[in-house]
Every structure is written in structure tokens, then in C-alpha cells.
Amino acid sequence: MPHSGIDNSPKYQAEVQRIVTIHNVDNLPVSETTGVLPASGFSDPIMRLPTELICLIFKVARQDISIKNKKALKELPTEVVLSHVSRNWRSWALSTPSLWADFSYRQGDCSFLAVFDRLTTYLERSKTHWLYLSFTFHVSPGNNRSDTDANDLLTKIIPHAVRWRRLSIISDKRPVEHIKHLFRSISAPNLHYLNIQIKRESTSMAQSSLRAVLEAKILRGGAPPLRVLHLAGLNLYSWLPPLSNITTLILENPAYTLEMPEKMPWSSFIFLLKSSLENLSIAGCGNIPPPSFDIAKPIPMPHLKQLRFSNHNSLFNLLWLIAAPLLDSLTVQNINASEPHFPNDFPSLRTLNIVNCGFKHHYFASLRELTWSTKHLTISMDNRRGQDFIDAYSGEITWPELEVLNLNLQRTPKAANYLPFIKACLRRPGFTIRMHQPVQDVLTEHYPEVVSAFLMEGIIQTLNPCSLNGGGYWPAGGKVAENFICDDDVFYIPSHERTPP
């Protein structure tokens, strides 16, 4: 291949030559004349590009697929395509461990034998590189292999625990319960991210002492780098790892699960809220009755910066117990609350997202005092909840520091009822309100002069739907590759830009 002349240094030339050198190519039906597989699908023009440019193209494609298309396993992964372009590219692919470090399995996508062989190949070719592993098991009528599949695949990765960087295990009902002992005593010295979602467990906390409930159930050999923990299921403690260094905790109890867990003691739940936490997400965590406010103690969380609540009205009262002086972002979703509480204070709060909440008037006032320092406010309501918010507002003064208001509303005549709220928010120079064009049209129909004045002053802007979910990662900021990937995030905010009224 020709060289582009980007770098003529001997060191760079030697690296390019290493990439294009043929070595360790196993026997495949490759054309002896062209060196290209017959079904590769690559045309000659692209193969005339400089080697280092093609390297960059495949590197970017590899990163894109590893993040966005985890579930598209019926399509060939990029590393497989790469290794079948030509003899040269196969040689390079087989000698690049990072290409084979990311493995995903979703039961039913293909035959188990092919998956097991693929896992074996990836473990071998990744050599000593960190591993990014994801397994999803399903129990369905006529499927008797789920237990065996889980046992064979998870047993296969145990000897490589020293290389785990990200590990995700998602299962419904029984497949992984009987092999949990494999994870009990091992050490994972490089594990950063752990995602365990088990939809049903047989463990009953009523039969266990509080100490037994709170002790680590897996990775007892230690996982010092573990920072991100995602637990979902009816018994959050059944797969509990060491928590000493956790900074991001995501707790979910799926709403579609019919069985309810034993009542979780308040003291057990509070045990999870470590002072080291920087990011906390809680969604519908089952039957956890909080104590009365006159006896409850404050929960110190000095490092907490991002907090999310959803689908649990009583547990939402926890918000008034958390002492988080550094909290920067708060999201509340699908909460129905009516009782006011003694206001706490989040002096560093800048971002507040209120999504489909049914607040009563006094509760709204209490929440507003709790979040008085908000600068960026997002109100996302469907038609069922939209009027509830306006009724709770009742024309009172809003957030005094507010700079940006995002209104994600459906096009409906009731959207015009938000104008008094919008006017009350206009307290600072340079204030900006963002809304979808259909909602702007509704406001214009009812208040043409007011909207015209807003437009002349540049106050109204069009809401970008992509801005509602922070790019699809949570927590926002930091290294994208180490964050929770929100493919199925219960906090995902759908845009109402084109939603019919």
C-alpha cells in the first residue's frame, strides 16, 4: 500500500511496516491472488487508502459499535470484519489484543456452540488486555438450555477475573442463581464497572441476620478499583460486592416485576448509601418503609454530585434527609407526593429535572426551597401530568437564580397555561426558554404579543431533543467508556416534539 507521507520518521515507518507484514495467519479460504476474502464486501478504492488512514477508520468504527450497538450481535462485529478483509489486515487484527477485549452475549441470537467458541477465541486473542464482558440470559417456554448456557459461559470467564474491567450479567429468574458460588471468593483487581440485574431471587431477608444481609456475597477476594455498581432485581443484596470504593450506585427494582420482596429494613437500605458516593440513582426499590421524620437522622453524603429518583413515593422522602453540600444535578421522575417536609438545602445545585411528577401545592413549594439555587430547569410532562404541575405552581415566585428553562411538553391547548410560570421565571438578564416549535405555536395562538416580544428579545429558542438525556450517558461528564450506558435507562426522557396531543 502507498504511504501518505504523514510521518517519515524511521520509528513510524517501522510501525506501518509491522502492521502490513503477514505473520501468524491461520488457514482460511483467502484468494491466493488478491489476498481478499470473496465475501469481504470491500471494494478496491478503499483499499488504496494509506494504511494508517484505514487503521484510523476501523478504530473509530470499532469504538462506535462497542458503545452503541451492543445488541446487534447478528451483524458481524467490527473486529471480525477487520480480520477477514485481507491477509494483511488479518495479521494485524490477530496481533491487536484490544480488538478482542469486548464480548457480548444475548441468549437466542445464535447457536450456543458458536457463542462458546467465540468467547474462547476472544479470551485467547485478547491476551492480557482488560476485558469488557456482557451476558444476558432468558428463560422462555421450550428453552431448557438457559441454566447450562449460563454455567458454561460464566465458568469460562472465572479464570480471567484478574482482567475484568466491565462485567454485566442480566438474567430472568433461575439461570445464574445456582452458580453464584463461583463468584463468591474470587478477586477482581481491575474491575471498575459491575452490572447485576436478576429479576427474581429465592433469598428471603426474613431468614437472615442483618449482618448476613449486609456482608459481601461476591468478589470477597476484593475489587479495590470497583467504582460503578448497578443492581436491579427483587433482592438487591443477593449479589452484593464490596462497597468500600463505590462512587456511582444505580439501584433499580423493575416496575414490571409482579412479586414483591420482603420488607427491607431502613437500616439495611441506608447501609448502601456510602459517604464516598458521587452519583446515586434510585428507581422503584421495592418495599422500604422510611422512618418518621421526627426520629430519622440526616444522611451525610459529602461527595454526592448527581442524584436521581423515580417511581417510589415514600422513598422519595429520603431527599429531605440527605445532606449533600456539593449536589449539582437532581432528577425527580414519576413521583406523586402531597405532604410538605421541612426543607433541606442543596446550595450547589445547578441542574433540576422534573419529569411527569404529580406534586401538590405545598409539596411543590417545599421542593422549590430545597432547590432554590437551580440555574438550569427542565420540565418534561405528558398531557396527564402537565396540568398537575401548573396547579401546584399557583402563581408563586419560582427559582431566583434560574437562567435556562427547558419545556418538553406535548402540543395541546393546555400548554398555553404555562405562560404565567414562564413570566415568573423571567427574573435575570439573559434568561432563555427552550421549547419545541409546536408548543411555541400554541403559545403564539393564545398570546401573540407576548410571544412576539419574547422572540424579539431572543428569549425563546428551539429545544434540542438530544439535550434532554445528556448524550445518552449517566452520570454526565467523566470518561464516557466508564459511565453507565443508558440503552435501557428508566430515566430516559422521551422528546414530545412530535408526540400527538
Short mmCIF file of C-alpha atoms in Angstrom, two decimals:
data_model
loop_
_atom_site.label_atom_id
_atom_site.label_comp_id
_atom_site.label_asym_id
_atom_site.label_seq_id
_atom_site.Cartn_x
_atom_site.Cartn_y
_atom_site.Cartn_z
CA MET A 1 0.00 0.00 0.00
CA PRO A 2 1.23 3.52 -0.65
CA HIS A 3 2.22 5.71 2.23
CA SER A 4 0.65 9.14 2.69
CA GLY A 5 3.76 10.90 3.90
CA ILE A 6 2.13 11.96 7.16
CA ASP A 7 5.21 10.95 9.11
CA ASN A 8 8.52 9.92 7.56
CA SER A 9 10.34 9.14 10.79
CA PRO A 10 12.04 5.71 10.92
CA LYS A 11 10.03 4.77 14.01
CA TYR A 12 6.71 5.49 12.30
CA GLN A 13 7.76 3.75 9.10
CA ALA A 14 8.72 0.67 11.11
CA GLU A 15 5.29 0.63 12.79
CA VAL A 16 3.49 0.88 9.44
CA GLN A 17 5.64 -1.94 8.09
CA ARG A 18 4.79 -4.06 11.14
CA ILE A 19 1.08 -3.60 10.51
CA VAL A 20 1.27 -4.70 6.88
CA THR A 21 3.61 -7.65 7.49
CA ILE A 22 2.00 -11.06 7.08
CA HIS A 23 2.54 -13.37 10.04
CA ASN A 24 0.63 -15.97 12.04
CA VAL A 25 -2.26 -16.18 9.60
CA ASP A 26 -4.33 -19.31 10.14
CA ASN A 27 -5.79 -21.23 7.22
CA LEU A 28 -8.83 -19.54 5.70
CA PRO A 29 -10.32 -19.61 2.18
CA VAL A 30 -8.48 -16.48 1.11
CA SER A 31 -7.81 -15.75 -2.53
CA GLU A 32 -4.17 -16.51 -3.31
CA THR A 33 -4.03 -13.79 -5.95
CA THR A 34 -5.69 -10.86 -4.20
CA GLY A 35 -5.40 -11.81 -0.53
CA VAL A 36 -9.03 -10.76 0.00
CA LEU A 37 -11.88 -12.99 1.14
CA PRO A 38 -14.51 -13.43 -1.61
CA ALA A 39 -17.34 -12.20 0.68
CA SER A 40 -15.46 -9.34 2.27
CA GLY A 41 -17.54 -6.67 0.56
CA PHE A 42 -14.63 -4.22 0.37
CA SER A 43 -14.01 -2.54 -2.99
CA ASP A 44 -10.61 -1.70 -4.40
CA PRO A 45 -10.81 2.11 -3.95
CA ILE A 46 -10.91 1.97 -0.16
CA MET A 47 -8.03 -0.47 -0.11
CA ARG A 48 -5.92 2.10 -1.95
CA LEU A 49 -6.08 4.44 1.03
CA PRO A 50 -2.92 4.83 3.14
CA THR A 51 -2.53 2.11 5.73
CA GLU A 52 -2.52 4.46 8.69
CA LEU A 53 -5.75 6.12 7.48
CA ILE A 54 -7.54 2.77 7.19
CA CYS A 55 -6.30 1.93 10.70
CA LEU A 56 -7.93 5.12 11.96
CA ILE A 57 -11.21 4.39 10.13
CA PHE A 58 -11.52 0.92 11.65
CA LYS A 59 -10.52 2.19 15.08
CA VAL A 60 -13.32 4.77 15.07
CA ALA A 61 -15.82 2.20 13.75
CA ARG A 62 -14.80 -0.23 16.48
CA GLN A 63 -15.38 2.37 19.21
CA ASP A 64 -18.78 3.28 17.79
CA ILE A 65 -20.06 -0.29 17.65
CA SER A 66 -18.78 -1.19 21.11
CA ILE A 67 -20.87 1.57 22.68
CA LYS A 68 -24.00 1.98 20.58
CA ASN A 69 -24.74 -1.42 19.04
CA LYS A 70 -24.14 -3.93 21.81
CA LYS A 71 -27.35 -5.78 20.96
CA ALA A 72 -26.74 -6.08 17.23
CA LEU A 73 -24.87 -9.36 17.55
CA LYS A 74 -26.45 -10.84 14.43
CA GLU A 75 -24.28 -8.40 12.47
CA LEU A 76 -20.60 -9.21 12.30
CA PRO A 77 -18.59 -7.33 14.94
CA THR A 78 -16.02 -4.93 13.54
CA GLU A 79 -13.10 -6.99 14.77
CA VAL A 80 -14.37 -9.99 12.79
CA VAL A 81 -14.81 -7.90 9.65
CA LEU A 82 -11.35 -6.48 10.18
CA SER A 83 -9.78 -9.91 10.42
CA HIS A 84 -11.37 -11.00 7.13
CA VAL A 85 -10.50 -8.07 4.88
CA SER A 86 -7.21 -9.47 3.63
CA ARG A 87 -4.15 -11.38 4.76
CA ASN A 88 -2.52 -8.13 5.81
CA TRP A 89 -5.47 -6.97 7.85
CA ARG A 90 -5.98 -10.39 9.42
CA SER A 91 -2.37 -10.42 10.54
CA TRP A 92 -2.77 -7.01 12.11
CA ALA A 93 -6.12 -7.86 13.74
CA LEU A 94 -4.86 -11.08 15.31
CA SER A 95 -1.88 -9.25 16.81
CA THR A 96 -4.02 -6.47 18.37
CA PRO A 97 -5.44 -7.72 21.73
CA SER A 98 -7.60 -4.63 22.31
CA LEU A 99 -9.80 -5.59 19.35
CA TRP A 100 -10.86 -8.80 21.12
CA ALA A 101 -11.39 -7.44 24.63
CA ASP A 102 -15.10 -6.63 24.26
CA PHE A 103 -17.54 -9.60 24.31
CA SER A 104 -21.36 -9.50 24.43
CA TYR A 105 -23.84 -12.37 24.54
CA ARG A 106 -27.63 -12.19 24.37
CA GLN A 107 -29.28 -15.59 24.57
CA GLY A 108 -31.08 -16.57 21.38
CA ASP A 109 -29.03 -14.51 18.92
CA CYS A 110 -27.22 -17.59 17.59
CA SER A 111 -26.31 -21.17 18.49
CA PHE A 112 -24.68 -21.68 21.86
CA LEU A 113 -21.78 -23.67 20.44
CA ALA A 114 -20.85 -20.77 18.17
CA VAL A 115 -21.06 -18.36 21.11
CA PHE A 116 -18.92 -20.55 23.36
CA ASP A 117 -16.28 -20.90 20.64
CA ARG A 118 -16.38 -17.16 20.04
CA LEU A 119 -15.87 -16.45 23.75
CA THR A 120 -12.93 -18.87 23.82
CA THR A 121 -11.41 -17.14 20.80
CA TYR A 122 -11.86 -13.66 22.28
CA LEU A 123 -10.31 -14.69 25.60
CA GLU A 124 -7.29 -16.11 23.76
CA ARG A 125 -6.78 -13.26 21.31
CA SER A 126 -7.22 -10.52 23.95
CA LYS A 127 -4.17 -11.99 25.74
CA THR A 128 -3.54 -9.86 28.86
CA HIS A 129 -5.78 -6.93 27.89
CA TRP A 130 -8.64 -5.78 30.13
CA LEU A 131 -11.97 -7.48 29.38
CA TYR A 132 -15.37 -5.85 28.82
CA LEU A 133 -17.95 -8.65 29.21
CA SER A 134 -21.74 -8.62 28.93
CA PHE A 135 -24.12 -11.61 29.29
CA THR A 136 -27.92 -11.68 29.02
CA PHE A 137 -29.78 -14.92 29.80
CA HIS A 138 -33.50 -15.55 29.30
CA VAL A 139 -35.87 -18.27 30.45
CA SER A 140 -38.58 -18.88 27.87
CA PRO A 141 -41.04 -21.73 27.09
CA GLY A 142 -39.22 -24.63 25.49
CA ASN A 143 -35.79 -23.26 26.40
CA ASN A 144 -34.07 -25.78 28.63
CA ARG A 145 -30.53 -24.61 27.95
CA SER A 146 -30.53 -21.37 29.93
CA ASP A 147 -29.01 -22.93 33.05
CA THR A 148 -26.36 -24.79 31.05
CA ASP A 149 -25.52 -21.75 28.93
CA ALA A 150 -25.06 -19.56 31.99
CA ASN A 151 -22.96 -22.18 33.75
CA ASP A 152 -20.66 -22.82 30.77
CA LEU A 153 -20.12 -19.19 29.78
CA LEU A 154 -19.66 -17.74 33.26
CA THR A 155 -17.44 -20.62 34.34
CA LYS A 156 -15.29 -19.89 31.30
CA ILE A 157 -14.58 -16.29 32.38
CA ILE A 158 -13.79 -17.03 36.05
CA PRO A 159 -10.06 -17.81 35.43
CA HIS A 160 -9.80 -14.41 33.71
CA ALA A 161 -11.19 -12.41 36.66
CA VAL A 162 -7.89 -10.58 37.00
CA ARG A 163 -8.59 -8.98 33.60
CA TRP A 164 -12.24 -7.95 34.13
CA ARG A 165 -12.76 -4.22 33.62
CA ARG A 166 -16.53 -4.18 32.99
CA LEU A 167 -18.86 -7.07 33.80
CA SER A 168 -22.60 -7.16 33.12
CA ILE A 169 -24.88 -10.11 33.98
CA ILE A 170 -28.60 -9.80 33.22
CA SER A 171 -30.87 -12.77 33.85
CA ASP A 172 -34.52 -13.55 34.47
CA LYS A 173 -35.27 -15.98 37.27
CA ARG A 174 -33.06 -19.00 37.83
CA PRO A 175 -30.15 -19.35 35.33
CA VAL A 176 -27.37 -17.77 37.40
CA GLU A 177 -28.52 -18.38 40.98
CA HIS A 178 -27.05 -21.87 41.24
CA ILE A 179 -23.60 -20.73 40.04
CA LYS A 180 -23.33 -17.64 42.22
CA HIS A 181 -20.87 -19.55 44.39
CA LEU A 182 -18.34 -19.27 41.54
CA PHE A 183 -18.13 -15.53 42.19
CA ARG A 184 -18.07 -15.71 45.97
CA SER A 185 -14.37 -15.78 46.81
CA ILE A 186 -12.62 -14.57 43.67
CA SER A 187 -10.62 -11.38 43.34
CA ALA A 188 -11.15 -8.84 40.55
CA PRO A 189 -8.24 -6.40 40.97
CA ASN A 190 -9.04 -4.40 37.81
CA LEU A 191 -12.87 -4.40 37.83
CA HIS A 192 -14.26 -0.87 37.52
CA TYR A 193 -17.91 -1.43 36.50
CA LEU A 194 -20.32 -4.15 37.69
CA ASN A 195 -23.91 -4.53 36.45
CA ILE A 196 -26.02 -7.28 38.04
CA GLN A 197 -29.72 -7.48 37.12
CA ILE A 198 -31.54 -10.55 38.44
CA LYS A 199 -35.31 -10.34 38.11
CA ARG A 200 -36.13 -12.91 40.75
CA GLU A 201 -34.24 -14.31 43.75
CA SER A 202 -35.16 -17.00 46.24
CA THR A 203 -33.29 -15.44 49.16
CA SER A 204 -35.52 -14.15 51.97
CA MET A 205 -34.11 -11.47 54.21
CA ALA A 206 -36.50 -12.54 56.93
CA GLN A 207 -34.38 -15.67 57.36
CA SER A 208 -31.08 -13.83 57.57
CA SER A 209 -29.49 -11.68 60.22
CA LEU A 210 -28.85 -8.02 59.42
CA ARG A 211 -25.12 -8.71 59.36
CA ALA A 212 -25.59 -11.53 56.84
CA VAL A 213 -27.71 -9.27 54.65
CA LEU A 214 -25.10 -6.52 54.54
CA GLU A 215 -21.96 -8.58 54.01
CA ALA A 216 -20.45 -9.02 50.55
CA LYS A 217 -21.87 -12.01 48.67
CA ILE A 218 -19.47 -11.96 45.70
CA LEU A 219 -15.89 -10.86 44.98
CA ARG A 220 -14.88 -11.45 48.58
CA GLY A 221 -11.30 -11.66 47.40
CA GLY A 222 -11.51 -7.94 46.76
CA ALA A 223 -12.22 -5.49 43.94
CA PRO A 224 -10.44 -2.28 45.01
CA PRO A 225 -11.00 -0.33 41.74
CA LEU A 226 -14.77 -1.03 41.68
CA ARG A 227 -16.40 2.38 41.26
CA VAL A 228 -19.66 1.82 39.35
CA LEU A 229 -22.30 -0.61 40.68
CA HIS A 230 -25.68 -1.23 39.02
CA LEU A 231 -28.03 -3.54 40.96
CA ALA A 232 -31.54 -4.42 39.81
CA GLY A 233 -33.99 -7.06 41.00
CA LEU A 234 -36.17 -8.04 43.88
CA ASN A 235 -33.30 -8.67 46.29
CA LEU A 236 -30.62 -6.04 45.88
CA TYR A 237 -28.36 -7.74 48.43
CA SER A 238 -28.15 -11.20 46.88
CA TRP A 239 -25.20 -10.27 44.63
CA LEU A 240 -23.69 -7.55 46.80
CA PRO A 241 -19.95 -6.94 46.17
CA PRO A 242 -17.56 -4.99 48.43
CA LEU A 243 -18.77 -1.38 48.57
CA SER A 244 -15.82 0.43 50.10
CA ASN A 245 -14.79 2.39 46.99
CA ILE A 246 -18.10 2.73 45.10
CA THR A 247 -18.66 6.23 43.70
CA THR A 248 -21.63 5.55 41.36
CA LEU A 249 -24.57 3.47 42.62
CA ILE A 250 -27.61 2.61 40.48
CA LEU A 251 -30.47 0.77 42.24
CA GLU A 252 -33.50 -0.45 40.30
CA ASN A 253 -36.45 -2.65 41.04
CA PRO A 254 -38.17 -3.12 37.67
CA ALA A 255 -41.78 -1.95 37.65
CA TYR A 256 -42.90 -4.89 35.51
CA THR A 257 -41.95 -7.44 38.20
CA LEU A 258 -45.06 -8.87 39.88
CA GLU A 259 -43.53 -10.35 43.04
CA MET A 260 -42.79 -8.02 45.94
CA PRO A 261 -39.76 -8.56 48.17
CA GLU A 262 -39.67 -8.85 51.91
CA LYS A 263 -39.77 -5.51 53.64
CA MET A 264 -36.25 -4.18 53.57
CA PRO A 265 -35.21 -2.65 56.90
CA TRP A 266 -34.44 1.06 56.67
CA SER A 267 -31.06 0.47 58.32
CA SER A 268 -30.18 -2.08 55.62
CA PHE A 269 -31.02 0.32 52.83
CA ILE A 270 -29.09 3.18 54.40
CA PHE A 271 -26.06 0.87 54.53
CA LEU A 272 -25.83 1.18 50.73
CA LEU A 273 -25.61 4.97 50.83
CA LYS A 274 -21.90 5.27 51.44
CA SER A 275 -20.33 8.66 52.09
CA SER A 276 -17.98 8.03 49.14
CA LEU A 277 -20.85 8.18 46.62
CA GLU A 278 -20.66 10.86 43.95
CA ASN A 279 -23.61 9.65 41.84
CA LEU A 280 -26.78 7.97 43.11
CA SER A 281 -29.75 6.71 41.07
CA ILE A 282 -32.79 5.10 42.76
CA ALA A 283 -35.80 3.77 40.84
CA GLY A 284 -38.66 1.86 42.46
CA CYS A 285 -36.66 -0.07 45.04
CA GLY A 286 -39.46 -2.13 46.47
CA ASN A 287 -40.93 -2.12 49.95
CA ILE A 288 -38.61 0.08 52.01
CA PRO A 289 -40.61 1.96 54.66
CA PRO A 290 -38.70 5.06 55.84
CA PRO A 291 -38.83 6.10 59.49
CA SER A 292 -40.82 9.12 60.59
CA PHE A 293 -39.06 12.42 60.12
CA ASP A 294 -39.04 13.25 63.82
CA ILE A 295 -36.67 10.33 64.55
CA ALA A 296 -34.80 9.98 61.24
CA LYS A 297 -31.18 11.08 61.24
CA PRO A 298 -29.54 13.10 58.45
CA ILE A 299 -27.59 11.05 55.91
CA PRO A 300 -24.22 12.69 55.25
CA MET A 301 -23.15 12.41 51.61
CA PRO A 302 -20.36 14.99 51.34
CA HIS A 303 -19.23 13.98 47.83
CA LEU A 304 -22.62 13.47 46.14
CA LYS A 305 -22.93 15.46 42.90
CA GLN A 306 -25.70 13.77 40.86
CA LEU A 307 -28.92 12.31 42.25
CA ARG A 308 -31.95 10.69 40.54
CA PHE A 309 -35.26 9.44 42.00
CA SER A 310 -38.10 7.62 40.23
CA ASN A 311 -41.22 5.53 40.89
CA HIS A 312 -41.14 5.35 44.67
CA ASN A 313 -43.16 7.93 46.56
CA SER A 314 -42.24 7.00 50.13
CA LEU A 315 -38.56 6.55 49.39
CA PHE A 316 -38.55 9.98 47.76
CA ASN A 317 -38.78 11.37 51.30
CA LEU A 318 -35.12 10.39 51.53
CA LEU A 319 -34.43 13.59 49.63
CA TRP A 320 -35.12 15.65 52.73
CA LEU A 321 -32.67 13.58 54.81
CA ILE A 322 -29.65 13.69 52.52
CA ALA A 323 -27.01 16.25 53.42
CA ALA A 324 -25.18 16.88 50.14
CA PRO A 325 -23.48 20.29 50.01
CA LEU A 326 -21.89 19.53 46.60
CA LEU A 327 -25.01 18.21 44.84
CA ASP A 328 -25.01 19.69 41.32
CA SER A 329 -27.80 17.81 39.48
CA LEU A 330 -31.15 16.41 40.67
CA THR A 331 -33.74 14.45 38.65
CA VAL A 332 -37.19 13.51 40.01
CA GLN A 333 -39.46 11.35 37.86
CA ASN A 334 -42.92 9.78 38.18
CA ILE A 335 -43.37 10.91 41.78
CA ASN A 336 -46.77 11.60 43.37
CA ALA A 337 -46.36 13.50 46.62
CA SER A 338 -48.60 15.76 48.66
CA GLU A 339 -47.13 16.15 52.14
CA PRO A 340 -44.70 19.05 52.66
CA HIS A 341 -41.48 18.47 54.57
CA PHE A 342 -39.04 20.62 56.45
CA PRO A 343 -36.85 21.91 53.66
CA ASN A 344 -33.29 20.75 53.37
CA ASP A 345 -30.82 22.80 51.37
CA PHE A 346 -28.68 21.99 48.31
CA PRO A 347 -26.64 25.19 47.95
CA SER A 348 -24.56 23.95 45.00
CA LEU A 349 -27.47 22.65 42.89
CA ARG A 350 -27.39 23.93 39.31
CA THR A 351 -29.49 21.46 37.28
CA LEU A 352 -33.02 20.27 38.16
CA ASN A 353 -35.11 17.90 36.00
CA ILE A 354 -38.80 17.37 36.88
CA VAL A 355 -40.33 14.56 34.79
CA ASN A 356 -44.02 13.54 34.95
CA CYS A 357 -44.46 14.34 38.63
CA GLY A 358 -47.80 14.95 40.33
CA PHE A 359 -46.96 17.42 43.10
CA LYS A 360 -49.46 19.14 45.32
CA HIS A 361 -49.11 22.83 46.06
CA HIS A 362 -47.36 22.66 49.44
CA TYR A 363 -45.02 19.92 48.29
CA PHE A 364 -44.04 21.95 45.25
CA ALA A 365 -43.19 24.91 47.47
CA SER A 366 -41.05 22.70 49.69
CA LEU A 367 -39.20 21.26 46.68
CA ARG A 368 -38.60 24.75 45.34
CA GLU A 369 -36.99 25.84 48.60
CA LEU A 370 -34.85 22.71 48.60
CA THR A 371 -33.57 23.55 45.11
CA TRP A 372 -33.50 27.36 45.27
CA SER A 373 -30.06 27.66 43.60
CA THR A 374 -31.17 25.96 40.34
CA LYS A 375 -29.87 27.64 37.17
CA HIS A 376 -30.99 25.09 34.54
CA LEU A 377 -34.51 23.70 34.91
CA THR A 378 -36.14 21.06 32.68
CA ILE A 379 -39.88 20.46 32.94
CA SER A 380 -40.95 17.36 30.97
CA MET A 381 -44.64 16.49 31.22
CA ASP A 382 -47.06 14.41 29.22
CA ASN A 383 -50.67 15.53 28.91
CA ARG A 384 -51.69 13.59 32.01
CA ARG A 385 -49.19 15.39 34.25
CA GLY A 386 -48.89 18.76 32.56
CA GLN A 387 -51.84 20.38 34.32
CA ASP A 388 -50.76 18.93 37.70
CA PHE A 389 -47.58 20.98 37.54
CA ILE A 390 -49.44 24.20 36.74
CA ASP A 391 -51.94 23.58 39.53
CA ALA A 392 -49.10 23.03 42.00
CA TYR A 393 -47.37 26.22 40.87
CA SER A 394 -50.26 28.58 41.71
CA GLY A 395 -48.52 31.73 40.55
CA GLU A 396 -45.81 31.89 43.20
CA ILE A 397 -42.27 33.11 42.67
CA THR A 398 -40.03 30.41 41.23
CA TRP A 399 -36.27 29.85 41.31
CA PRO A 400 -34.45 33.18 41.79
CA GLU A 401 -31.19 32.05 40.12
CA LEU A 402 -32.80 30.46 37.06
CA GLU A 403 -31.07 31.13 33.72
CA VAL A 404 -32.40 28.40 31.38
CA LEU A 405 -35.85 26.80 31.28
CA ASN A 406 -36.43 23.74 29.05
CA LEU A 407 -40.10 22.90 28.45
CA ASN A 408 -40.60 19.43 26.96
CA LEU A 409 -44.38 19.44 26.51
CA GLN A 410 -46.88 17.89 24.16
CA ARG A 411 -48.73 20.12 21.73
CA THR A 412 -52.05 20.75 23.43
CA PRO A 413 -54.10 23.86 24.23
CA LYS A 414 -53.20 23.33 27.89
CA ALA A 415 -49.59 24.21 27.05
CA ALA A 416 -50.72 27.85 26.99
CA ASN A 417 -51.32 27.59 30.75
CA TYR A 418 -47.55 27.62 31.26
CA LEU A 419 -47.23 31.30 30.30
CA PRO A 420 -47.67 32.66 33.87
CA PHE A 421 -44.99 30.25 35.03
CA ILE A 422 -42.69 31.37 32.21
CA LYS A 423 -43.21 35.03 33.10
CA ALA A 424 -42.42 34.33 36.75
CA CYS A 425 -39.11 32.77 35.69
CA LEU A 426 -38.00 35.98 33.92
CA ARG A 427 -36.01 37.34 36.82
CA ARG A 428 -32.48 37.53 35.42
CA PRO A 429 -30.98 39.26 32.35
CA GLY A 430 -30.18 36.84 29.54
CA PHE A 431 -32.85 34.34 30.57
CA THR A 432 -33.51 31.65 27.93
CA ILE A 433 -36.53 29.42 27.46
CA ARG A 434 -36.34 26.43 25.11
CA MET A 435 -39.40 24.65 23.77
CA HIS A 436 -40.49 22.63 20.76
CA GLN A 437 -41.91 24.59 17.84
CA PRO A 438 -45.44 23.07 18.17
CA VAL A 439 -45.65 24.32 21.77
CA GLN A 440 -44.39 27.73 20.71
CA ASP A 441 -47.17 27.77 18.11
CA VAL A 442 -49.77 27.07 20.81
CA LEU A 443 -48.47 29.94 22.94
CA THR A 444 -48.48 32.22 19.91
CA GLU A 445 -52.13 31.39 19.22
CA HIS A 446 -53.15 32.42 22.73
CA TYR A 447 -50.64 35.19 23.49
CA PRO A 448 -49.28 36.52 20.17
CA GLU A 449 -47.99 39.83 21.53
CA VAL A 450 -46.15 38.28 24.46
CA VAL A 451 -44.50 35.58 22.34
CA SER A 452 -43.57 38.14 19.69
CA ALA A 453 -41.83 40.24 22.34
CA PHE A 454 -40.00 37.16 23.65
CA LEU A 455 -38.81 36.33 20.15
CA MET A 456 -37.57 39.88 19.53
CA GLU A 457 -35.56 39.75 22.75
CA GLY A 458 -34.14 36.33 21.88
CA ILE A 459 -35.65 34.74 24.96
CA ILE A 460 -37.31 31.81 23.16
CA GLN A 461 -35.20 29.14 21.45
CA THR A 462 -35.98 25.75 19.92
CA LEU A 463 -35.41 22.81 22.26
CA ASN A 464 -32.91 20.25 21.00
CA PRO A 465 -34.30 16.76 21.82
CA CYS A 466 -30.75 15.40 22.21
CA SER A 467 -30.14 17.75 25.13
CA LEU A 468 -32.76 16.03 27.31
CA ASN A 469 -30.63 12.97 28.14
CA GLY A 470 -27.08 14.28 28.29
CA GLY A 471 -25.91 12.39 25.22
CA GLY A 472 -27.16 9.01 26.47
CA TYR A 473 -24.72 8.53 29.35
CA TRP A 474 -25.08 8.83 33.08
CA PRO A 475 -23.52 10.30 35.09
CA ALA A 476 -22.79 13.25 32.85
CA GLY A 477 -19.14 14.12 32.39
CA GLY A 478 -16.12 11.98 33.09
CA LYS A 479 -14.87 9.22 30.83
CA VAL A 480 -17.68 8.02 28.57
CA ALA A 481 -16.27 4.48 28.40
CA GLU A 482 -16.51 4.15 32.18
CA ASN A 483 -20.02 5.54 32.63
CA PHE A 484 -23.31 3.73 32.84
CA ILE A 485 -24.55 3.23 29.27
CA CYS A 486 -28.20 4.23 29.19
CA ASP A 487 -29.56 1.91 26.48
CA ASP A 488 -32.43 0.86 28.78
CA ASP A 489 -32.26 3.68 31.30
CA VAL A 490 -35.52 4.07 33.23
CA PHE A 491 -34.77 7.79 33.48
CA TYR A 492 -34.69 8.28 29.72
CA ILE A 493 -36.73 11.39 28.84
CA PRO A 494 -38.63 10.98 25.55
CA SER A 495 -38.94 14.09 23.43
CA HIS A 496 -42.51 15.36 22.92
CA GLU A 497 -41.52 17.25 19.80
CA ARG A 498 -43.70 15.13 17.51
CA THR A 499 -45.95 13.43 20.04
CA PRO A 500 -49.62 13.81 19.01
CA PRO A 501 -51.84 15.56 21.56
#
